[in-house]
Amino acid sequence: MKKLFYITLISISMLIFSCQRSTNIGYNILPGDDRINLNITDTLSLEIHTIKTDSVISSGVSELLLGEYTDPIFGYSKASFALQFAMGQAVNFSSTDIVDSVILSLPYNQNMNNIYGNSSSEQTVEIYKITNDLDNQKKYYSNENPDLYTGELVGNTTYYPTAADTVFNIKLDNSLGEYFISADQTNFDSIQSFHNFFKGLYIKAESNNDDGAIVKFNMNAALIMIIYFHNENNSNLQYKITANNSLTVRFNLLEHDYTSADFAGTIDDNTLPQDTVAYLQAGSGLYTKIQVPFLKNLNNLGNIVINRAELIINTVPENLSSETTYPAINKVFITGFVSDTSSILIPDYITQTFYSGELYEDGTYKFNITAYVQNILNGTTENKGIKLFPAFDNSDVARSIITTGKNSKPMKLVITYTKI
């Protein structure tokens, strides 16, 4: 098991004090007679650990990541992807057909932050024909070995990612089209025979001095490969296949190198705690473990009901985090640890259909963990800590720097309770 490095946020002492009538946390949900008993504390000690993510399941993603960059704070990151295609329309290629061109179209993601890093750096893109079988019943992980999918080079180009563009069209080698035209017709008789014949494409990109960007492309109907050809009668024809199919395999391959990061020497080393910041990074990068070791000391107050428990996670100022070029993670998620490595959805969110995390707003992430805290005090849930991680860890590469104990605005757990 990997060692953790932790950041002690606040002093170990716990101070509990009565709130003023003006306090509105949990206030409006109480009967009038109970409001006089309302109390609040935000001084519970928190312990923070920043942990490397081994890998995440990245198969079936709706967004494909391509490129590389070097973050001035987090270091180097790289993303590539593999695609399997569905069989196209019925076709009868002839040995006399002539390939005119082969075009791969990758539709840009049109949401905010679809280019992460330095878009002014030229990217060199390489496309390879995959030689190993892809299985749509298998889970593919972010740390898959790219060498398994790097077969024959069938295309390369250079480009500058542009947020205003809608589609990135890549001209592939005509030899790929000739591979289709010269194939036996039985290869187009079924989906399985087609996948045995054409296993897919692996796509990667590099930039000058690793100073580029990672670009997001969408999995939709616009992601296609078209073989343009003509027959002996000079009729212009085309054969189109798409990767946008529920039965086709697609997955992102992601990697990070923190060697150049300022905090590299403290990662996985609990003998060198940092008490000012912690780190999160999507793309199978970093997550944060938050522990409240003295939470059950609240039971010393007697019988209490938790009216609200809000975990408030702040980020460092933009001028210290380089968020102009590397925006913070748009949405993060929490689960509760049930062992050193496993975690599950906490009770506050388990009843919410399609819960997908909390948005980044005004430099802050906020979580309502009322039921989770109450269950720990009642003894029905073990106090093993909370896992904070990017909501879209397999299809994003954003990162956030969160404040801890000695910052002027550290992370806090604000608990409002009533004695009964």
JSON list of N, CA, C and O in Angstrom, two decimals, residues 152-207:
[
{"chain": "A", "resi": 152, "resn": "GLU", "atom": "N", "xyz": [0.83, -0.49, -36.73]},
{"chain": "A", "resi": 152, "resn": "GLU", "atom": "CA", "xyz": [1.34, 0.19, -37.92]},
{"chain": "A", "resi": 152, "resn": "GLU", "atom": "C", "xyz": [0.93, 1.66, -37.93]},
{"chain": "A", "resi": 152, "resn": "GLU", "atom": "O", "xyz": [-0.22, 1.99, -37.68]},
{"chain": "A", "resi": 153, "resn": "LEU", "atom": "N", "xyz": [1.89, 2.54, -38.18]},
{"chain": "A", "resi": 153, "resn": "LEU", "atom": "CA", "xyz": [1.59, 3.97, -38.30]},
{"chain": "A", "resi": 153, "resn": "LEU", "atom": "C", "xyz": [0.82, 4.20, -39.59]},
{"chain": "A", "resi": 153, "resn": "LEU", "atom": "O", "xyz": [1.29, 3.89, -40.69]},
{"chain": "A", "resi": 154, "resn": "VAL", "atom": "N", "xyz": [-0.40, 4.77, -39.49]},
{"chain": "A", "resi": 154, "resn": "VAL", "atom": "CA", "xyz": [-1.23, 4.99, -40.67]},
{"chain": "A", "resi": 154, "resn": "VAL", "atom": "C", "xyz": [-1.56, 6.46, -40.88]},
{"chain": "A", "resi": 154, "resn": "VAL", "atom": "O", "xyz": [-2.39, 6.80, -41.74]},
{"chain": "A", "resi": 155, "resn": "GLY", "atom": "N", "xyz": [-0.93, 7.34, -40.12]},
{"chain": "A", "resi": 155, "resn": "GLY", "atom": "CA", "xyz": [-1.18, 8.76, -40.32]},
{"chain": "A", "resi": 155, "resn": "GLY", "atom": "C", "xyz": [-0.45, 9.61, -39.30]},
{"chain": "A", "resi": 155, "resn": "GLY", "atom": "O", "xyz": [-0.23, 9.17, -38.17]},
{"chain": "A", "resi": 156, "resn": "ASN", "atom": "N", "xyz": [-0.05, 10.80, -39.70]},
{"chain": "A", "resi": 156, "resn": "ASN", "atom": "CA", "xyz": [0.52, 11.76, -38.77]},
{"chain": "A", "resi": 156, "resn": "ASN", "atom": "C", "xyz": [0.33, 13.16, -39.33]},
{"chain": "A", "resi": 156, "resn": "ASN", "atom": "O", "xyz": [0.29, 13.36, -40.56]},
{"chain": "A", "resi": 157, "resn": "THR", "atom": "N", "xyz": [0.21, 14.12, -38.44]},
{"chain": "A", "resi": 157, "resn": "THR", "atom": "CA", "xyz": [0.00, 15.50, -38.85]},
{"chain": "A", "resi": 157, "resn": "THR", "atom": "C", "xyz": [0.40, 16.42, -37.71]},
{"chain": "A", "resi": 157, "resn": "THR", "atom": "O", "xyz": [0.66, 15.96, -36.58]},
{"chain": "A", "resi": 158, "resn": "THR", "atom": "N", "xyz": [0.45, 17.70, -37.97]},
{"chain": "A", "resi": 158, "resn": "THR", "atom": "CA", "xyz": [0.67, 18.69, -36.93]},
{"chain": "A", "resi": 158, "resn": "THR", "atom": "C", "xyz": [-0.49, 19.67, -36.92]},
{"chain": "A", "resi": 158, "resn": "THR", "atom": "O", "xyz": [-1.12, 19.91, -37.96]},
{"chain": "A", "resi": 159, "resn": "TYR", "atom": "N", "xyz": [-0.78, 20.23, -35.76]},
{"chain": "A", "resi": 159, "resn": "TYR", "atom": "CA", "xyz": [-1.87, 21.21, -35.67]},
{"chain": "A", "resi": 159, "resn": "TYR", "atom": "C", "xyz": [-1.73, 22.03, -34.39]},
{"chain": "A", "resi": 159, "resn": "TYR", "atom": "O", "xyz": [-0.99, 21.67, -33.47]},
{"chain": "A", "resi": 160, "resn": "TYR", "atom": "N", "xyz": [-2.46, 23.14, -34.38]},
{"chain": "A", "resi": 160, "resn": "TYR", "atom": "CA", "xyz": [-2.58, 23.97, -33.19]},
{"chain": "A", "resi": 160, "resn": "TYR", "atom": "C", "xyz": [-4.02, 23.88, -32.72]},
{"chain": "A", "resi": 160, "resn": "TYR", "atom": "O", "xyz": [-4.94, 24.25, -33.45]},
{"chain": "A", "resi": 161, "resn": "PRO", "atom": "N", "xyz": [-4.26, 23.35, -31.52]},
{"chain": "A", "resi": 161, "resn": "PRO", "atom": "CA", "xyz": [-5.64, 23.24, -31.05]},
{"chain": "A", "resi": 161, "resn": "PRO", "atom": "C", "xyz": [-6.31, 24.62, -30.98]},
{"chain": "A", "resi": 161, "resn": "PRO", "atom": "O", "xyz": [-5.72, 25.58, -30.52]},
{"chain": "A", "resi": 162, "resn": "THR", "atom": "N", "xyz": [-7.54, 24.69, -31.47]},
{"chain": "A", "resi": 162, "resn": "THR", "atom": "CA", "xyz": [-8.27, 25.95, -31.50]},
{"chain": "A", "resi": 162, "resn": "THR", "atom": "C", "xyz": [-9.66, 25.74, -30.91]},
{"chain": "A", "resi": 162, "resn": "THR", "atom": "O", "xyz": [-10.43, 24.93, -31.42]},
{"chain": "A", "resi": 163, "resn": "ALA", "atom": "N", "xyz": [-9.97, 26.49, -29.86]},
{"chain": "A", "resi": 163, "resn": "ALA", "atom": "CA", "xyz": [-11.24, 26.32, -29.17]},
{"chain": "A", "resi": 163, "resn": "ALA", "atom": "C", "xyz": [-12.43, 26.62, -30.07]},
{"chain": "A", "resi": 163, "resn": "ALA", "atom": "O", "xyz": [-13.52, 26.08, -29.87]},
{"chain": "A", "resi": 164, "resn": "ALA", "atom": "N", "xyz": [-12.24, 27.46, -31.08]},
{"chain": "A", "resi": 164, "resn": "ALA", "atom": "CA", "xyz": [-13.34, 27.84, -31.96]},
{"chain": "A", "resi": 164, "resn": "ALA", "atom": "C", "xyz": [-13.67, 26.77, -32.99]},
{"chain": "A", "resi": 164, "resn": "ALA", "atom": "O", "xyz": [-14.74, 26.78, -33.60]},
{"chain": "A", "resi": 165, "resn": "ASP", "atom": "N", "xyz": [-12.76, 25.83, -33.23]},
{"chain": "A", "resi": 165, "resn": "ASP", "atom": "CA", "xyz": [-13.00, 24.78, -34.21]},
{"chain": "A", "resi": 165, "resn": "ASP", "atom": "C", "xyz": [-14.05, 23.80, -33.71]},
{"chain": "A", "resi": 165, "resn": "ASP", "atom": "O", "xyz": [-14.25, 23.61, -32.50]},
{"chain": "A", "resi": 166, "resn": "THR", "atom": "N", "xyz": [-14.73, 23.16, -34.64]},
{"chain": "A", "resi": 166, "resn": "THR", "atom": "CA", "xyz": [-15.73, 22.16, -34.28]},
{"chain": "A", "resi": 166, "resn": "THR", "atom": "C", "xyz": [-15.24, 20.73, -34.55]},
{"chain": "A", "resi": 166, "resn": "THR", "atom": "O", "xyz": [-15.58, 19.81, -33.81]},
{"chain": "A", "resi": 167, "resn": "VAL", "atom": "N", "xyz": [-14.43, 20.56, -35.59]},
{"chain": "A", "resi": 167, "resn": "VAL", "atom": "CA", "xyz": [-13.95, 19.24, -35.96]},
{"chain": "A", "resi": 167, "resn": "VAL", "atom": "C", "xyz": [-12.48, 19.31, -36.36]},
{"chain": "A", "resi": 167, "resn": "VAL", "atom": "O", "xyz": [-12.06, 20.25, -37.03]},
{"chain": "A", "resi": 168, "resn": "PHE", "atom": "N", "xyz": [-11.71, 18.35, -35.92]},
{"chain": "A", "resi": 168, "resn": "PHE", "atom": "CA", "xyz": [-10.31, 18.20, -36.32]},
{"chain": "A", "resi": 168, "resn": "PHE", "atom": "C", "xyz": [-10.24, 17.06, -37.33]},
{"chain": "A", "resi": 168, "resn": "PHE", "atom": "O", "xyz": [-10.43, 15.89, -36.98]},
{"chain": "A", "resi": 169, "resn": "ASN", "atom": "N", "xyz": [-10.02, 17.40, -38.60]},
{"chain": "A", "resi": 169, "resn": "ASN", "atom": "CA", "xyz": [-9.93, 16.40, -39.66]},
{"chain": "A", "resi": 169, "resn": "ASN", "atom": "C", "xyz": [-8.47, 16.01, -39.90]},
{"chain": "A", "resi": 169, "resn": "ASN", "atom": "O", "xyz": [-7.62, 16.88, -40.11]},
{"chain": "A", "resi": 170, "resn": "ILE", "atom": "N", "xyz": [-8.21, 14.71, -39.89]},
{"chain": "A", "resi": 170, "resn": "ILE", "atom": "CA", "xyz": [-6.85, 14.20, -40.06]},
{"chain": "A", "resi": 170, "resn": "ILE", "atom": "C", "xyz": [-6.81, 13.31, -41.30]},
{"chain": "A", "resi": 170, "resn": "ILE", "atom": "O", "xyz": [-7.60, 12.36, -41.42]},
{"chain": "A", "resi": 171, "resn": "LYS", "atom": "N", "xyz": [-5.92, 13.62, -42.21]},
{"chain": "A", "resi": 171, "resn": "LYS", "atom": "CA", "xyz": [-5.74, 12.79, -43.41]},
{"chain": "A", "resi": 171, "resn": "LYS", "atom": "C", "xyz": [-4.85, 11.60, -43.08]},
{"chain": "A", "resi": 171, "resn": "LYS", "atom": "O", "xyz": [-3.72, 11.76, -42.63]},
{"chain": "A", "resi": 172, "resn": "LEU", "atom": "N", "xyz": [-5.40, 10.41, -43.26]},
{"chain": "A", "resi": 172, "resn": "LEU", "atom": "CA", "xyz": [-4.64, 9.19, -43.00]},
{"chain": "A", "resi": 172, "resn": "LEU", "atom": "C", "xyz": [-4.02, 8.67, -44.30]},
{"chain": "A", "resi": 172, "resn": "LEU", "atom": "O", "xyz": [-4.39, 9.11, -45.40]},
{"chain": "A", "resi": 173, "resn": "ASP", "atom": "N", "xyz": [-3.10, 7.73, -44.17]},
{"chain": "A", "resi": 173, "resn": "ASP", "atom": "CA", "xyz": [-2.44, 7.17, -45.35]},
{"chain": "A", "resi": 173, "resn": "ASP", "atom": "C", "xyz": [-3.44, 6.41, -46.22]},
{"chain": "A", "resi": 173, "resn": "ASP", "atom": "O", "xyz": [-4.31, 5.69, -45.71]},
{"chain": "A", "resi": 174, "resn": "ASN", "atom": "N", "xyz": [-3.30, 6.55, -47.52]},
{"chain": "A", "resi": 174, "resn": "ASN", "atom": "CA", "xyz": [-4.16, 5.81, -48.44]},
{"chain": "A", "resi": 174, "resn": "ASN", "atom": "C", "xyz": [-4.02, 4.30, -48.26]},
{"chain": "A", "resi": 174, "resn": "ASN", "atom": "O", "xyz": [-4.92, 3.53, -48.61]},
{"chain": "A", "resi": 175, "resn": "SER", "atom": "N", "xyz": [-2.88, 3.88, -47.71]},
{"chain": "A", "resi": 175, "resn": "SER", "atom": "CA", "xyz": [-2.66, 2.44, -47.49]},
{"chain": "A", "resi": 175, "resn": "SER", "atom": "C", "xyz": [-3.74, 1.84, -46.58]},
{"chain": "A", "resi": 175, "resn": "SER", "atom": "O", "xyz": [-4.08, 0.65, -46.72]},
{"chain": "A", "resi": 176, "resn": "LEU", "atom": "N", "xyz": [-4.28, 2.65, -45.67]},
{"chain": "A", "resi": 176, "resn": "LEU", "atom": "CA", "xyz": [-5.35, 2.15, -44.80]},
{"chain": "A", "resi": 176, "resn": "LEU", "atom": "C", "xyz": [-6.61, 1.88, -45.61]},
{"chain": "A", "resi": 176, "resn": "LEU", "atom": "O", "xyz": [-7.29, 0.86, -45.40]},
{"chain": "A", "resi": 177, "resn": "GLY", "atom": "N", "xyz": [-6.92, 2.77, -46.55]},
{"chain": "A", "resi": 177, "resn": "GLY", "atom": "CA", "xyz": [-8.06, 2.54, -47.42]},
{"chain": "A", "resi": 177, "resn": "GLY", "atom": "C", "xyz": [-7.85, 1.33, -48.31]},
{"chain": "A", "resi": 177, "resn": "GLY", "atom": "O", "xyz": [-8.78, 0.54, -48.55]},
{"chain": "A", "resi": 178, "resn": "GLU", "atom": "N", "xyz": [-6.63, 1.15, -48.80]},
{"chain": "A", "resi": 178, "resn": "GLU", "atom": "CA", "xyz": [-6.32, 0.00, -49.65]},
{"chain": "A", "resi": 178, "resn": "GLU", "atom": "C", "xyz": [-6.42, -1.31, -48.86]},
{"chain": "A", "resi": 178, "resn": "GLU", "atom": "O", "xyz": [-6.77, -2.36, -49.42]},
{"chain": "A", "resi": 179, "resn": "TYR", "atom": "N", "xyz": [-6.15, -1.23, -47.55]},
{"chain": "A", "resi": 179, "resn": "TYR", "atom": "CA", "xyz": [-6.31, -2.40, -46.68]},
{"chain": "A", "resi": 179, "resn": "TYR", "atom": "C", "xyz": [-7.78, -2.85, -46.69]},
{"chain": "A", "resi": 179, "resn": "TYR", "atom": "O", "xyz": [-8.07, -4.06, -46.70]},
{"chain": "A", "resi": 180, "resn": "PHE", "atom": "N", "xyz": [-8.70, -1.90, -46.69]},
{"chain": "A", "resi": 180, "resn": "PHE", "atom": "CA", "xyz": [-10.13, -2.22, -46.75]},
{"chain": "A", "resi": 180, "resn": "PHE", "atom": "C", "xyz": [-10.52, -2.75, -48.13]},
{"chain": "A", "resi": 180, "resn": "PHE", "atom": "O", "xyz": [-11.24, -3.75, -48.24]},
{"chain": "A", "resi": 181, "resn": "ILE", "atom": "N", "xyz": [-10.08, -2.07, -49.17]},
{"chain": "A", "resi": 181, "resn": "ILE", "atom": "CA", "xyz": [-10.50, -2.43, -50.52]},
{"chain": "A", "resi": 181, "resn": "ILE", "atom": "C", "xyz": [-10.01, -3.82, -50.92]},
{"chain": "A", "resi": 181, "resn": "ILE", "atom": "O", "xyz": [-10.71, -4.59, -51.59]},
{"chain": "A", "resi": 182, "resn": "SER", "atom": "N", "xyz": [-8.83, -4.18, -50.47]},
{"chain": "A", "resi": 182, "resn": "SER", "atom": "CA", "xyz": [-8.26, -5.48, -50.84]},
{"chain": "A", "resi": 182, "resn": "SER", "atom": "C", "xyz": [-8.70, -6.62, -49.93]},
{"chain": "A", "resi": 182, "resn": "SER", "atom": "O", "xyz": [-8.35, -7.77, -50.17]},
{"chain": "A", "resi": 183, "resn": "ALA", "atom": "N", "xyz": [-9.50, -6.32, -48.92]},
{"chain": "A", "resi": 183, "resn": "ALA", "atom": "CA", "xyz": [-9.92, -7.34, -47.96]},
{"chain": "A", "resi": 183, "resn": "ALA", "atom": "C", "xyz": [-10.95, -8.28, -48.56]},
{"chain": "A", "resi": 183, "resn": "ALA", "atom": "O", "xyz": [-11.73, -7.91, -49.43]},
{"chain": "A", "resi": 184, "resn": "ASP", "atom": "N", "xyz": [-10.97, -9.51, -48.06]},
{"chain": "A", "resi": 184, "resn": "ASP", "atom": "CA", "xyz": [-11.98, -10.46, -48.47]},
{"chain": "A", "resi": 184, "resn": "ASP", "atom": "C", "xyz": [-13.36, -10.00, -48.00]},
{"chain": "A", "resi": 184, "resn": "ASP", "atom": "O", "xyz": [-13.50, -9.44, -46.90]},
{"chain": "A", "resi": 185, "resn": "GLN", "atom": "N", "xyz": [-14.37, -10.22, -48.80]},
{"chain": "A", "resi": 185, "resn": "GLN", "atom": "CA", "xyz": [-15.71, -9.73, -48.49]},
{"chain": "A", "resi": 185, "resn": "GLN", "atom": "C", "xyz": [-16.27, -10.32, -47.20]},
{"chain": "A", "resi": 185, "resn": "GLN", "atom": "O", "xyz": [-17.11, -9.71, -46.53]},
{"chain": "A", "resi": 186, "resn": "THR", "atom": "N", "xyz": [-15.79, -11.49, -46.80]},
{"chain": "A", "resi": 186, "resn": "THR", "atom": "CA", "xyz": [-16.30, -12.11, -45.57]},
{"chain": "A", "resi": 186, "resn": "THR", "atom": "C", "xyz": [-15.98, -11.28, -44.33]},
{"chain": "A", "resi": 186, "resn": "THR", "atom": "O", "xyz": [-16.63, -11.44, -43.30]},
{"chain": "A", "resi": 187, "resn": "ASN", "atom": "N", "xyz": [-15.01, -10.39, -44.43]},
{"chain": "A", "resi": 187, "resn": "ASN", "atom": "CA", "xyz": [-14.68, -9.52, -43.30]},
{"chain": "A", "resi": 187, "resn": "ASN", "atom": "C", "xyz": [-15.79, -8.52, -42.99]},
{"chain": "A", "resi": 187, "resn": "ASN", "atom": "O", "xyz": [-15.78, -7.89, -41.93]},
{"chain": "A", "resi": 188, "resn": "PHE", "atom": "N", "xyz": [-16.72, -8.37, -43.90]},
{"chain": "A", "resi": 188, "resn": "PHE", "atom": "CA", "xyz": [-17.82, -7.41, -43.73]},
{"chain": "A", "resi": 188, "resn": "PHE", "atom": "C", "xyz": [-19.16, -8.12, -43.54]},
{"chain": "A", "resi": 188, "resn": "PHE", "atom": "O", "xyz": [-20.22, -7.51, -43.64]},
{"chain": "A", "resi": 189, "resn": "ASP", "atom": "N", "xyz": [-19.10, -9.41, -43.21]},
{"chain": "A", "resi": 189, "resn": "ASP", "atom": "CA", "xyz": [-20.33, -10.20, -43.06]},
{"chain": "A", "resi": 189, "resn": "ASP", "atom": "C", "xyz": [-20.98, -10.03, -41.70]},
{"chain": "A", "resi": 189, "resn": "ASP", "atom": "O", "xyz": [-22.19, -10.21, -41.54]},
{"chain": "A", "resi": 190, "resn": "SER", "atom": "N", "xyz": [-20.19, -9.70, -40.66]},
{"chain": "A", "resi": 190, "resn": "SER", "atom": "CA", "xyz": [-20.74, -9.55, -39.30]},
{"chain": "A", "resi": 190, "resn": "SER", "atom": "C", "xyz": [-19.88, -8.58, -38.52]},
{"chain": "A", "resi": 190, "resn": "SER", "atom": "O", "xyz": [-18.74, -8.26, -38.92]},
{"chain": "A", "resi": 191, "resn": "ILE", "atom": "N", "xyz": [-20.41, -8.14, -37.39]},
{"chain": "A", "resi": 191, "resn": "ILE", "atom": "CA", "xyz": [-19.66, -7.22, -36.53]},
{"chain": "A", "resi": 191, "resn": "ILE", "atom": "C", "xyz": [-18.38, -7.88, -36.04]},
{"chain": "A", "resi": 191, "resn": "ILE", "atom": "O", "xyz": [-17.31, -7.26, -36.03]},
{"chain": "A", "resi": 192, "resn": "GLN", "atom": "N", "xyz": [-18.49, -9.15, -35.64]},
{"chain": "A", "resi": 192, "resn": "GLN", "atom": "CA", "xyz": [-17.31, -9.83, -35.11]},
{"chain": "A", "resi": 192, "resn": "GLN", "atom": "C", "xyz": [-16.24, -10.01, -36.17]},
{"chain": "A", "resi": 192, "resn": "GLN", "atom": "O", "xyz": [-15.05, -9.78, -35.92]},
{"chain": "A", "resi": 193, "resn": "SER", "atom": "N", "xyz": [-16.66, -10.40, -37.39]},
{"chain": "A", "resi": 193, "resn": "SER", "atom": "CA", "xyz": [-15.66, -10.58, -38.45]},
{"chain": "A", "resi": 193, "resn": "SER", "atom": "C", "xyz": [-15.03, -9.24, -38.82]},
{"chain": "A", "resi": 193, "resn": "SER", "atom": "O", "xyz": [-13.82, -9.18, -39.12]},
{"chain": "A", "resi": 194, "resn": "PHE", "atom": "N", "xyz": [-15.82, -8.17, -38.75]},
{"chain": "A", "resi": 194, "resn": "PHE", "atom": "CA", "xyz": [-15.26, -6.84, -39.04]},
{"chain": "A", "resi": 194, "resn": "PHE", "atom": "C", "xyz": [-14.24, -6.44, -37.98]},
{"chain": "A", "resi": 194, "resn": "PHE", "atom": "O", "xyz": [-13.16, -5.93, -38.30]},
{"chain": "A", "resi": 195, "resn": "HIS", "atom": "N", "xyz": [-14.55, -6.71, -36.70]},
{"chain": "A", "resi": 195, "resn": "HIS", "atom": "CA", "xyz": [-13.61, -6.35, -35.62]},
{"chain": "A", "resi": 195, "resn": "HIS", "atom": "C", "xyz": [-12.36, -7.24, -35.65]},
{"chain": "A", "resi": 195, "resn": "HIS", "atom": "O", "xyz": [-11.29, -6.81, -35.23]},
{"chain": "A", "resi": 196, "resn": "ASN", "atom": "N", "xyz": [-12.50, -8.45, -36.13]},
{"chain": "A", "resi": 196, "resn": "ASN", "atom": "CA", "xyz": [-11.31, -9.29, -36.29]},
{"chain": "A", "resi": 196, "resn": "ASN", "atom": "C", "xyz": [-10.40, -8.75, -37.40]},
{"chain": "A", "resi": 196, "resn": "ASN", "atom": "O", "xyz": [-9.19, -8.85, -37.33]},
{"chain": "A", "resi": 197, "resn": "PHE", "atom": "N", "xyz": [-11.04, -8.14, -38.38]},
{"chain": "A", "resi": 197, "resn": "PHE", "atom": "CA", "xyz": [-10.31, -7.60, -39.53]},
{"chain": "A", "resi": 197, "resn": "PHE", "atom": "C", "xyz": [-9.70, -6.23, -39.22]},
{"chain": "A", "resi": 197, "resn": "PHE", "atom": "O", "xyz": [-8.51, -5.99, -39.45]},
{"chain": "A", "resi": 198, "resn": "PHE", "atom": "N", "xyz": [-10.54, -5.33, -38.68]},
{"chain": "A", "resi": 198, "resn": "PHE", "atom": "CA", "xyz": [-10.06, -3.98, -38.35]},
{"chain": "A", "resi": 198, "resn": "PHE", "atom": "C", "xyz": [-10.31, -3.74, -36.86]},
{"chain": "A", "resi": 198, "resn": "PHE", "atom": "O", "xyz": [-11.44, -3.54, -36.43]},
{"chain": "A", "resi": 199, "resn": "LYS", "atom": "N", "xyz": [-9.24, -3.75, -36.07]},
{"chain": "A", "resi": 199, "resn": "LYS", "atom": "CA", "xyz": [-9.37, -3.73, -34.62]},
{"chain": "A", "resi": 199, "resn": "LYS", "atom": "C", "xyz": [-9.51, -2.32, -34.05]},
{"chain": "A", "resi": 199, "resn": "LYS", "atom": "O", "xyz": [-9.94, -2.16, -32.90]},
{"chain": "A", "resi": 200, "resn": "GLY", "atom": "N", "xyz": [-9.15, -1.31, -34.82]},
{"chain": "A", "resi": 200, "resn": "GLY", "atom": "CA", "xyz": [-9.32, 0.06, -34.37]},
{"chain": "A", "resi": 200, "resn": "GLY", "atom": "C", "xyz": [-8.07, 0.90, -34.54]},
{"chain": "A", "resi": 200, "resn": "GLY", "atom": "O", "xyz": [-7.09, 0.48, -35.17]},
{"chain": "A", "resi": 201, "resn": "LEU", "atom": "N", "xyz": [-8.11, 2.10, -33.95]},
{"chain": "A", "resi": 201, "resn": "LEU", "atom": "CA", "xyz": [-7.01, 3.06, -34.05]},
{"chain": "A", "resi": 201, "resn": "LEU", "atom": "C", "xyz": [-6.57, 3.52, -32.67]},
{"chain": "A", "resi": 201, "resn": "LEU", "atom": "O", "xyz": [-7.40, 3.71, -31.77]},
{"chain": "A", "resi": 202, "resn": "TYR", "atom": "N", "xyz": [-5.27, 3.71, -32.52]},
{"chain": "A", "resi": 202, "resn": "TYR", "atom": "CA", "xyz": [-4.70, 4.32, -31.32]},
{"chain": "A", "resi": 202, "resn": "TYR", "atom": "C", "xyz": [-4.10, 5.67, -31.72]},
{"chain": "A", "resi": 202, "resn": "TYR", "atom": "O", "xyz": [-3.35, 5.76, -32.70]},
{"chain": "A", "resi": 203, "resn": "ILE", "atom": "N", "xyz": [-4.43, 6.72, -30.95]},
{"chain": "A", "resi": 203, "resn": "ILE", "atom": "CA", "xyz": [-4.05, 8.08, -31.33]},
{"chain": "A", "resi": 203, "resn": "ILE", "atom": "C", "xyz": [-3.32, 8.75, -30.17]},
{"chain": "A", "resi": 203, "resn": "ILE", "atom": "O", "xyz": [-3.80, 8.77, -29.04]},
{"chain": "A", "resi": 204, "resn": "LYS", "atom": "N", "xyz": [-2.16, 9.31, -30.48]},
{"chain": "A", "resi": 204, "resn": "LYS", "atom": "CA", "xyz": [-1.39, 10.03, -29.47]},
{"chain": "A", "resi": 204, "resn": "LYS", "atom": "C", "xyz": [-0.88, 11.34, -30.05]},
{"chain": "A", "resi": 204, "resn": "LYS", "atom": "O", "xyz": [-0.89, 11.54, -31.28]},
{"chain": "A", "resi": 205, "resn": "ALA", "atom": "N", "xyz": [-0.43, 12.25, -29.20]},
{"chain": "A", "resi": 205, "resn": "ALA", "atom": "CA", "xyz": [0.08, 13.54, -29.65]},
{"chain": "A", "resi": 205, "resn": "ALA", "atom": "C", "xyz": [1.22, 13.99, -28.75]},
{"chain": "A", "resi": 205, "resn": "ALA", "atom": "O", "xyz": [1.22, 13.71, -27.54]},
{"chain": "A", "resi": 206, "resn": "GLU", "atom": "N", "xyz": [2.18, 14.70, -29.35]},
{"chain": "A", "resi": 206, "resn": "GLU", "atom": "CA", "xyz": [3.30, 15.26, -28.61]},
{"chain": "A", "resi": 206, "resn": "GLU", "atom": "C", "xyz": [3.48, 16.71, -29.00]},
{"chain": "A", "resi": 206, "resn": "GLU", "atom": "O", "xyz": [3.00, 17.15, -30.05]},
{"chain": "A", "resi": 207, "resn": "SER", "atom": "N", "xyz": [4.19, 17.47, -28.16]},
{"chain": "A", "resi": 207, "resn": "SER", "atom": "CA", "xyz": [4.39, 18.90, -28.42]},
{"chain": "A", "resi": 207, "resn": "SER", "atom": "C", "xyz": [5.85, 19.26, -28.17]},
{"chain": "A", "resi": 207, "resn": "SER", "atom": "O", "xyz": [6.59, 18.50, -27.54]}
]
